[in-house]
Amino acid sequence: MFDIAWSELALIGAVALVVIGPKDLPKVMRTMGQWTRRARLLAGEFQRNFDDMVHQADLDDVRRQVQSITPAAVKAHVENMIGADAIRDGLLKTSAPITASTMAAVASLEAQPPSEAEVAAAVPVAEAVPVAEAAPPKLESQP
């Protein structure tokens, strides 16, 4: 950390022996060791408190994201991802022949969008799954 070589440490020890004297040197070394220990403990405690604050901030962000998930938010997200236009375009672009029932389904989507209760019943709420991992539902085309 401070990049002190053994030769420099020996020089410091020799100067301390001359300045402090051999009688008081063990007492001074012990006091310096205690101060060093206290400084290390204080630095470790500061690091632990800082890590706890970062961890708590991350948990608060996750808690806010989970609380923002409501049926209305899920409905809006699903409507943004898959609208009636996207379903119609997807059905019309398939290689399967377009039948009367397919056209009736497209017309019913355009005429009357599903109610909030139908959307809430059709979209199950994921339990203990983060929002980022939730995949959009796959649409299967009818042959």
Short mmCIF file of N, CA and C in Angstrom, two decimals:
data_model
loop_
_atom_site.label_atom_id
_atom_site.label_comp_id
_atom_site.label_asym_id
_atom_site.label_seq_id
_atom_site.Cartn_x
_atom_site.Cartn_y
_atom_site.Cartn_z
N MET A 1 0.83 -1.19 0.00
CA MET A 1 0.00 0.00 0.00
C MET A 1 0.88 1.26 0.00
N PHE A 2 1.81 1.33 0.96
CA PHE A 2 2.70 2.48 1.01
C PHE A 2 4.02 2.19 0.30
N ASP A 3 4.23 0.95 -0.10
CA ASP A 3 5.41 0.53 -0.85
C ASP A 3 6.68 0.84 -0.08
N ILE A 4 6.80 0.25 1.12
CA ILE A 4 8.00 0.42 1.94
C ILE A 4 8.80 -0.87 1.84
N ALA A 5 10.05 -0.76 1.43
CA ALA A 5 10.93 -1.92 1.30
C ALA A 5 11.50 -2.29 2.68
N TRP A 6 12.08 -3.50 2.76
CA TRP A 6 12.64 -3.96 4.03
C TRP A 6 13.82 -3.08 4.45
N SER A 7 14.61 -2.61 3.50
CA SER A 7 15.76 -1.77 3.85
C SER A 7 15.30 -0.44 4.44
N GLU A 8 14.21 0.11 3.89
CA GLU A 8 13.67 1.36 4.44
C GLU A 8 13.09 1.14 5.82
N LEU A 9 12.47 0.00 6.03
CA LEU A 9 11.91 -0.32 7.35
C LEU A 9 13.02 -0.50 8.38
N ALA A 10 14.12 -1.11 7.98
CA ALA A 10 15.26 -1.27 8.89
C ALA A 10 15.86 0.08 9.25
N LEU A 11 15.93 0.99 8.28
CA LEU A 11 16.47 2.33 8.54
C LEU A 11 15.58 3.09 9.52
N ILE A 12 14.25 2.98 9.33
CA ILE A 12 13.30 3.62 10.26
C ILE A 12 13.46 3.04 11.65
N GLY A 13 13.62 1.72 11.76
CA GLY A 13 13.82 1.08 13.06
C GLY A 13 15.10 1.54 13.74
N ALA A 14 16.19 1.69 12.98
CA ALA A 14 17.46 2.14 13.56
C ALA A 14 17.34 3.57 14.06
N VAL A 15 16.69 4.44 13.28
CA VAL A 15 16.50 5.84 13.71
C VAL A 15 15.61 5.88 14.94
N ALA A 16 14.55 5.06 14.99
CA ALA A 16 13.67 5.04 16.16
C ALA A 16 14.43 4.55 17.38
N LEU A 17 15.33 3.57 17.22
CA LEU A 17 16.12 3.05 18.34
C LEU A 17 17.03 4.14 18.90
N VAL A 18 17.62 4.95 18.03
CA VAL A 18 18.52 6.01 18.48
C VAL A 18 17.72 7.15 19.12
N VAL A 19 16.60 7.57 18.48
CA VAL A 19 15.84 8.72 18.97
C VAL A 19 15.06 8.36 20.24
N ILE A 20 14.34 7.24 20.23
CA ILE A 20 13.48 6.88 21.36
C ILE A 20 14.29 6.21 22.46
N GLY A 21 15.22 5.38 22.07
CA GLY A 21 16.03 4.67 23.03
C GLY A 21 15.53 3.26 23.22
N PRO A 22 16.43 2.36 23.60
CA PRO A 22 16.06 0.94 23.73
C PRO A 22 15.10 0.67 24.88
N LYS A 23 15.06 1.54 25.87
CA LYS A 23 14.20 1.33 27.03
C LYS A 23 12.72 1.55 26.69
N ASP A 24 12.40 2.60 25.93
CA ASP A 24 11.02 2.95 25.63
C ASP A 24 10.53 2.43 24.27
N LEU A 25 11.42 1.84 23.47
CA LEU A 25 11.04 1.39 22.13
C LEU A 25 9.93 0.33 22.14
N PRO A 26 9.96 -0.70 23.00
CA PRO A 26 8.85 -1.68 23.01
C PRO A 26 7.50 -1.05 23.35
N LYS A 27 7.51 -0.11 24.27
CA LYS A 27 6.25 0.57 24.64
C LYS A 27 5.70 1.37 23.45
N VAL A 28 6.57 2.09 22.74
CA VAL A 28 6.16 2.88 21.58
C VAL A 28 5.65 1.97 20.46
N MET A 29 6.36 0.84 20.23
CA MET A 29 5.94 -0.10 19.18
C MET A 29 4.55 -0.68 19.51
N ARG A 30 4.33 -1.01 20.78
CA ARG A 30 3.03 -1.55 21.17
C ARG A 30 1.93 -0.51 20.97
N THR A 31 2.17 0.73 21.33
CA THR A 31 1.20 1.81 21.14
C THR A 31 0.91 2.01 19.65
N MET A 32 1.95 1.99 18.82
CA MET A 32 1.77 2.14 17.37
C MET A 32 0.94 0.97 16.82
N GLY A 33 1.17 -0.24 17.31
CA GLY A 33 0.38 -1.40 16.88
C GLY A 33 -1.09 -1.25 17.25
N GLN A 34 -1.36 -0.74 18.44
CA GLN A 34 -2.75 -0.54 18.86
C GLN A 34 -3.44 0.52 17.99
N TRP A 35 -2.73 1.61 17.67
CA TRP A 35 -3.31 2.64 16.81
C TRP A 35 -3.60 2.08 15.42
N THR A 36 -2.66 1.29 14.92
CA THR A 36 -2.85 0.68 13.60
C THR A 36 -4.07 -0.25 13.62
N ARG A 37 -4.22 -1.03 14.67
CA ARG A 37 -5.37 -1.94 14.79
C ARG A 37 -6.68 -1.15 14.81
N ARG A 38 -6.71 -0.08 15.59
CA ARG A 38 -7.93 0.74 15.66
C ARG A 38 -8.25 1.37 14.29
N ALA A 39 -7.22 1.84 13.60
CA ALA A 39 -7.44 2.43 12.27
C ALA A 39 -7.98 1.38 11.30
N ARG A 40 -7.46 0.17 11.35
CA ARG A 40 -7.96 -0.89 10.47
C ARG A 40 -9.40 -1.27 10.81
N LEU A 41 -9.72 -1.37 12.09
CA LEU A 41 -11.09 -1.68 12.49
C LEU A 41 -12.06 -0.58 12.03
N LEU A 42 -11.64 0.67 12.18
CA LEU A 42 -12.47 1.79 11.75
C LEU A 42 -12.69 1.76 10.24
N ALA A 43 -11.62 1.47 9.49
CA ALA A 43 -11.75 1.39 8.03
C ALA A 43 -12.65 0.22 7.63
N GLY A 44 -12.54 -0.92 8.31
CA GLY A 44 -13.41 -2.07 8.02
C GLY A 44 -14.86 -1.78 8.32
N GLU A 45 -15.11 -1.09 9.43
CA GLU A 45 -16.49 -0.73 9.79
C GLU A 45 -17.08 0.25 8.77
N PHE A 46 -16.28 1.20 8.34
CA PHE A 46 -16.74 2.15 7.32
C PHE A 46 -17.08 1.42 6.04
N GLN A 47 -16.25 0.46 5.62
CA GLN A 47 -16.50 -0.30 4.39
C GLN A 47 -17.78 -1.12 4.51
N ARG A 48 -18.00 -1.76 5.67
CA ARG A 48 -19.22 -2.55 5.87
C ARG A 48 -20.46 -1.65 5.82
N ASN A 49 -20.41 -0.49 6.47
CA ASN A 49 -21.55 0.43 6.45
C ASN A 49 -21.83 0.93 5.03
N PHE A 50 -20.77 1.21 4.29
CA PHE A 50 -20.94 1.66 2.91
C PHE A 50 -21.56 0.56 2.06
N ASP A 51 -21.10 -0.69 2.22
CA ASP A 51 -21.68 -1.81 1.48
C ASP A 51 -23.15 -2.02 1.84
N ASP A 52 -23.49 -1.86 3.12
CA ASP A 52 -24.88 -1.99 3.55
C ASP A 52 -25.76 -0.91 2.91
N MET A 53 -25.25 0.32 2.81
CA MET A 53 -26.02 1.40 2.19
C MET A 53 -26.26 1.10 0.71
N VAL A 54 -25.25 0.60 0.02
CA VAL A 54 -25.40 0.26 -1.41
C VAL A 54 -26.40 -0.87 -1.56
N HIS A 55 -26.31 -1.88 -0.71
CA HIS A 55 -27.24 -3.01 -0.77
C HIS A 55 -28.68 -2.55 -0.51
N GLN A 56 -28.86 -1.67 0.48
CA GLN A 56 -30.20 -1.17 0.80
C GLN A 56 -30.75 -0.35 -0.36
N ALA A 57 -29.92 0.45 -1.02
CA ALA A 57 -30.38 1.25 -2.15
C ALA A 57 -30.82 0.34 -3.29
N ASP A 58 -30.09 -0.76 -3.53
CA ASP A 58 -30.49 -1.71 -4.56
C ASP A 58 -31.83 -2.35 -4.21
N LEU A 59 -32.03 -2.70 -2.96
CA LEU A 59 -33.29 -3.31 -2.54
C LEU A 59 -34.44 -2.32 -2.67
N ASP A 60 -34.19 -1.05 -2.39
CA ASP A 60 -35.25 -0.04 -2.54
C ASP A 60 -35.67 0.08 -4.01
N ASP A 61 -34.71 0.04 -4.93
CA ASP A 61 -35.04 0.10 -6.35
C ASP A 61 -35.89 -1.09 -6.77
N VAL A 62 -35.52 -2.28 -6.31
CA VAL A 62 -36.29 -3.48 -6.64
C VAL A 62 -37.69 -3.40 -6.04
N ARG A 63 -37.78 -2.92 -4.79
CA ARG A 63 -39.08 -2.80 -4.13
C ARG A 63 -39.99 -1.84 -4.90
N ARG A 64 -39.43 -0.71 -5.38
CA ARG A 64 -40.24 0.23 -6.16
C ARG A 64 -40.70 -0.39 -7.48
N GLN A 65 -39.85 -1.18 -8.12
CA GLN A 65 -40.23 -1.82 -9.37
C GLN A 65 -41.36 -2.83 -9.14
N VAL A 66 -41.27 -3.60 -8.07
CA VAL A 66 -42.30 -4.59 -7.77
C VAL A 66 -43.62 -3.90 -7.43
N GLN A 67 -43.56 -2.81 -6.68
CA GLN A 67 -44.79 -2.10 -6.31
C GLN A 67 -45.43 -1.42 -7.51
N SER A 68 -44.64 -1.12 -8.54
CA SER A 68 -45.21 -0.45 -9.72
C SER A 68 -45.98 -1.43 -10.60
N ILE A 69 -45.87 -2.72 -10.35
CA ILE A 69 -46.59 -3.70 -11.15
C ILE A 69 -48.01 -3.83 -10.63
N THR A 70 -48.95 -3.30 -11.38
CA THR A 70 -50.37 -3.37 -11.05
C THR A 70 -51.10 -3.94 -12.26
N PRO A 71 -52.33 -4.41 -12.10
CA PRO A 71 -53.06 -4.91 -13.26
C PRO A 71 -53.17 -3.87 -14.38
N ALA A 72 -53.37 -2.61 -14.02
CA ALA A 72 -53.47 -1.57 -15.05
C ALA A 72 -52.15 -1.40 -15.78
N ALA A 73 -51.02 -1.48 -15.04
CA ALA A 73 -49.71 -1.35 -15.68
C ALA A 73 -49.44 -2.53 -16.59
N VAL A 74 -49.85 -3.74 -16.16
CA VAL A 74 -49.67 -4.93 -17.00
C VAL A 74 -50.52 -4.80 -18.25
N LYS A 75 -51.73 -4.32 -18.09
CA LYS A 75 -52.61 -4.14 -19.26
C LYS A 75 -52.00 -3.15 -20.24
N ALA A 76 -51.51 -2.03 -19.74
CA ALA A 76 -50.91 -1.03 -20.62
C ALA A 76 -49.67 -1.59 -21.31
N HIS A 77 -48.88 -2.36 -20.58
CA HIS A 77 -47.68 -2.95 -21.17
C HIS A 77 -48.05 -3.96 -22.25
N VAL A 78 -49.04 -4.79 -22.00
CA VAL A 78 -49.48 -5.77 -22.99
C VAL A 78 -50.06 -5.07 -24.20
N GLU A 79 -50.85 -4.04 -23.98
CA GLU A 79 -51.42 -3.29 -25.10
C GLU A 79 -50.33 -2.63 -25.94
N ASN A 80 -49.28 -2.14 -25.28
CA ASN A 80 -48.18 -1.55 -26.03
C ASN A 80 -47.41 -2.60 -26.82
N MET A 81 -47.24 -3.77 -26.22
CA MET A 81 -46.49 -4.83 -26.90
C MET A 81 -47.29 -5.45 -28.02
N ILE A 82 -48.55 -5.77 -27.75
CA ILE A 82 -49.39 -6.47 -28.72
C ILE A 82 -50.70 -5.71 -28.84
N GLY A 83 -50.83 -4.91 -29.85
CA GLY A 83 -52.07 -4.19 -30.08
C GLY A 83 -52.91 -4.92 -31.11
N ALA A 84 -54.09 -4.44 -31.33
CA ALA A 84 -55.00 -5.05 -32.31
C ALA A 84 -54.38 -4.99 -33.71
N ASP A 85 -53.69 -3.89 -34.01
CA ASP A 85 -53.05 -3.77 -35.32
C ASP A 85 -51.97 -4.84 -35.50
N ALA A 86 -51.18 -5.08 -34.45
CA ALA A 86 -50.12 -6.08 -34.56
C ALA A 86 -50.70 -7.47 -34.73
N ILE A 87 -51.79 -7.77 -34.03
CA ILE A 87 -52.42 -9.09 -34.17
C ILE A 87 -52.98 -9.24 -35.57
N ARG A 88 -53.67 -8.20 -36.07
CA ARG A 88 -54.23 -8.27 -37.42
C ARG A 88 -53.11 -8.46 -38.45
N ASP A 89 -52.05 -7.68 -38.33
CA ASP A 89 -50.94 -7.80 -39.27
C ASP A 89 -50.29 -9.18 -39.18
N GLY A 90 -50.16 -9.68 -37.97
CA GLY A 90 -49.57 -11.01 -37.81
C GLY A 90 -50.43 -12.10 -38.42
N LEU A 91 -51.74 -11.98 -38.23
CA LEU A 91 -52.64 -12.98 -38.80
C LEU A 91 -52.66 -12.89 -40.33
N LEU A 92 -52.59 -11.70 -40.85
CA LEU A 92 -52.64 -11.53 -42.30
C LEU A 92 -51.33 -11.93 -42.98
N LYS A 93 -50.23 -11.89 -42.25
CA LYS A 93 -48.93 -12.22 -42.83
C LYS A 93 -48.57 -13.69 -42.73
N THR A 94 -49.37 -14.49 -42.07
CA THR A 94 -49.05 -15.90 -41.94
C THR A 94 -49.24 -16.61 -43.26
N SER A 95 -48.56 -17.74 -43.41
CA SER A 95 -48.66 -18.50 -44.66
C SER A 95 -49.93 -19.36 -44.68
N ALA A 96 -50.61 -19.46 -43.56
CA ALA A 96 -51.83 -20.27 -43.51
C ALA A 96 -52.95 -19.52 -44.24
N PRO A 97 -53.86 -20.28 -44.83
CA PRO A 97 -54.96 -19.62 -45.53
C PRO A 97 -55.86 -18.87 -44.54
N ILE A 98 -56.35 -17.72 -44.98
CA ILE A 98 -57.22 -16.91 -44.14
C ILE A 98 -58.63 -17.46 -44.25
N THR A 99 -59.18 -17.83 -43.11
CA THR A 99 -60.53 -18.40 -43.09
C THR A 99 -61.51 -17.35 -42.58
N ALA A 100 -62.75 -17.69 -42.66
CA ALA A 100 -63.79 -16.78 -42.18
C ALA A 100 -63.68 -16.59 -40.67
N SER A 101 -63.31 -17.65 -39.96
CA SER A 101 -63.18 -17.51 -38.51
C SER A 101 -62.01 -16.60 -38.14
N THR A 102 -60.93 -16.63 -38.92
CA THR A 102 -59.80 -15.74 -38.67
C THR A 102 -60.21 -14.29 -38.89
N MET A 103 -60.92 -14.02 -39.96
CA MET A 103 -61.37 -12.66 -40.24
C MET A 103 -62.37 -12.19 -39.18
N ALA A 104 -63.22 -13.12 -38.70
CA ALA A 104 -64.17 -12.77 -37.65
C ALA A 104 -63.43 -12.41 -36.36
N ALA A 105 -62.36 -13.15 -36.06
CA ALA A 105 -61.58 -12.86 -34.87
C ALA A 105 -60.91 -11.50 -34.99
N VAL A 106 -60.37 -11.18 -36.16
CA VAL A 106 -59.74 -9.88 -36.37
C VAL A 106 -60.79 -8.77 -36.24
N ALA A 107 -61.95 -8.99 -36.82
CA ALA A 107 -63.01 -7.97 -36.75
C ALA A 107 -63.47 -7.76 -35.32
N SER A 108 -63.57 -8.84 -34.54
CA SER A 108 -64.02 -8.68 -33.15
C SER A 108 -62.98 -7.93 -32.32
N LEU A 109 -61.69 -8.13 -32.63
CA LEU A 109 -60.65 -7.38 -31.92
C LEU A 109 -60.72 -5.90 -32.26
N GLU A 110 -60.98 -5.60 -33.51
CA GLU A 110 -61.06 -4.20 -33.91
C GLU A 110 -62.32 -3.54 -33.37
N ALA A 111 -63.41 -4.30 -33.31
CA ALA A 111 -64.68 -3.72 -32.89
C ALA A 111 -64.71 -3.48 -31.38
N GLN A 112 -64.28 -4.47 -30.62
CA GLN A 112 -64.40 -4.34 -29.17
C GLN A 112 -63.12 -4.89 -28.53
N PRO A 113 -62.27 -4.01 -28.02
CA PRO A 113 -61.06 -4.49 -27.34
C PRO A 113 -61.45 -5.19 -26.04
N PRO A 114 -60.62 -6.10 -25.55
CA PRO A 114 -60.95 -6.82 -24.32
C PRO A 114 -61.04 -5.87 -23.14
N SER A 115 -61.89 -6.24 -22.19
CA SER A 115 -62.06 -5.41 -21.00
C SER A 115 -60.86 -5.60 -20.07
N GLU A 116 -60.78 -4.74 -19.07
CA GLU A 116 -59.67 -4.82 -18.11
C GLU A 116 -59.72 -6.13 -17.34
N ALA A 117 -60.91 -6.62 -17.01
CA ALA A 117 -61.05 -7.88 -16.29
C ALA A 117 -60.57 -9.05 -17.15
N GLU A 118 -60.88 -9.02 -18.46
CA GLU A 118 -60.43 -10.08 -19.35
C GLU A 118 -58.91 -10.08 -19.49
N VAL A 119 -58.33 -8.89 -19.57
CA VAL A 119 -56.87 -8.81 -19.67
C VAL A 119 -56.23 -9.31 -18.39
N ALA A 120 -56.78 -8.91 -17.24
CA ALA A 120 -56.22 -9.35 -15.96
C ALA A 120 -56.34 -10.86 -15.80
N ALA A 121 -57.44 -11.44 -16.28
CA ALA A 121 -57.62 -12.89 -16.17
C ALA A 121 -56.72 -13.63 -17.16
N ALA A 122 -56.44 -13.03 -18.31
CA ALA A 122 -55.63 -13.70 -19.32
C ALA A 122 -54.15 -13.61 -19.03
N VAL A 123 -53.72 -12.59 -18.30
CA VAL A 123 -52.30 -12.41 -18.00
C VAL A 123 -52.06 -12.81 -16.55
N PRO A 124 -51.47 -13.99 -16.34
CA PRO A 124 -51.20 -14.40 -14.95
C PRO A 124 -50.09 -13.55 -14.37
N VAL A 125 -50.19 -13.24 -13.09
CA VAL A 125 -49.18 -12.46 -12.40
C VAL A 125 -48.06 -13.40 -12.01
N ALA A 126 -46.85 -13.09 -12.45
CA ALA A 126 -45.70 -13.94 -12.15
C ALA A 126 -45.33 -13.79 -10.69
N GLU A 127 -45.05 -14.92 -10.06
CA GLU A 127 -44.68 -14.90 -8.65
C GLU A 127 -43.16 -14.99 -8.55
N ALA A 128 -42.55 -14.04 -7.85
CA ALA A 128 -41.12 -14.02 -7.59
C ALA A 128 -40.29 -14.08 -8.85
N VAL A 129 -40.76 -13.47 -9.92
CA VAL A 129 -40.00 -13.39 -11.17
C VAL A 129 -39.74 -11.93 -11.43
N PRO A 130 -38.47 -11.52 -11.57
CA PRO A 130 -38.19 -10.11 -11.85
C PRO A 130 -38.80 -9.69 -13.18
N VAL A 131 -39.12 -8.42 -13.28
CA VAL A 131 -39.78 -7.89 -14.46
C VAL A 131 -38.92 -8.08 -15.70
N ALA A 132 -37.61 -7.95 -15.57
CA ALA A 132 -36.72 -8.05 -16.72
C ALA A 132 -36.72 -9.46 -17.31
N GLU A 133 -37.02 -10.50 -16.50
CA GLU A 133 -36.98 -11.85 -16.99
C GLU A 133 -38.32 -12.32 -17.56
N ALA A 134 -39.38 -11.58 -17.34
CA ALA A 134 -40.69 -11.98 -17.84
C ALA A 134 -40.71 -11.84 -19.35
N ALA A 135 -41.10 -12.92 -20.05
CA ALA A 135 -41.13 -12.90 -21.50
C ALA A 135 -42.56 -12.64 -21.97
N PRO A 136 -42.73 -11.97 -23.12
CA PRO A 136 -44.07 -11.73 -23.61
C PRO A 136 -44.70 -13.05 -24.07
N PRO A 137 -46.02 -13.16 -23.98
CA PRO A 137 -46.66 -14.41 -24.40
C PRO A 137 -46.51 -14.62 -25.90
N LYS A 138 -46.34 -15.89 -26.28
CA LYS A 138 -46.18 -16.21 -27.69
C LYS A 138 -47.55 -16.46 -28.31
N LEU A 139 -47.75 -15.97 -29.51
CA LEU A 139 -48.99 -16.17 -30.23
C LEU A 139 -48.82 -17.35 -31.18
N GLU A 140 -49.77 -18.22 -31.18
CA GLU A 140 -49.70 -19.38 -32.07
C GLU A 140 -50.67 -19.13 -33.22
N SER A 141 -50.21 -19.39 -34.43
CA SER A 141 -51.07 -19.19 -35.59
C SER A 141 -51.90 -20.43 -35.81
N GLN A 142 -53.10 -20.25 -36.30
CA GLN A 142 -54.00 -21.37 -36.56
C GLN A 142 -53.83 -21.81 -38.01
N PRO A 143 -53.66 -23.13 -38.24
CA PRO A 143 -53.47 -23.59 -39.62
C PRO A 143 -54.76 -23.59 -40.41
#
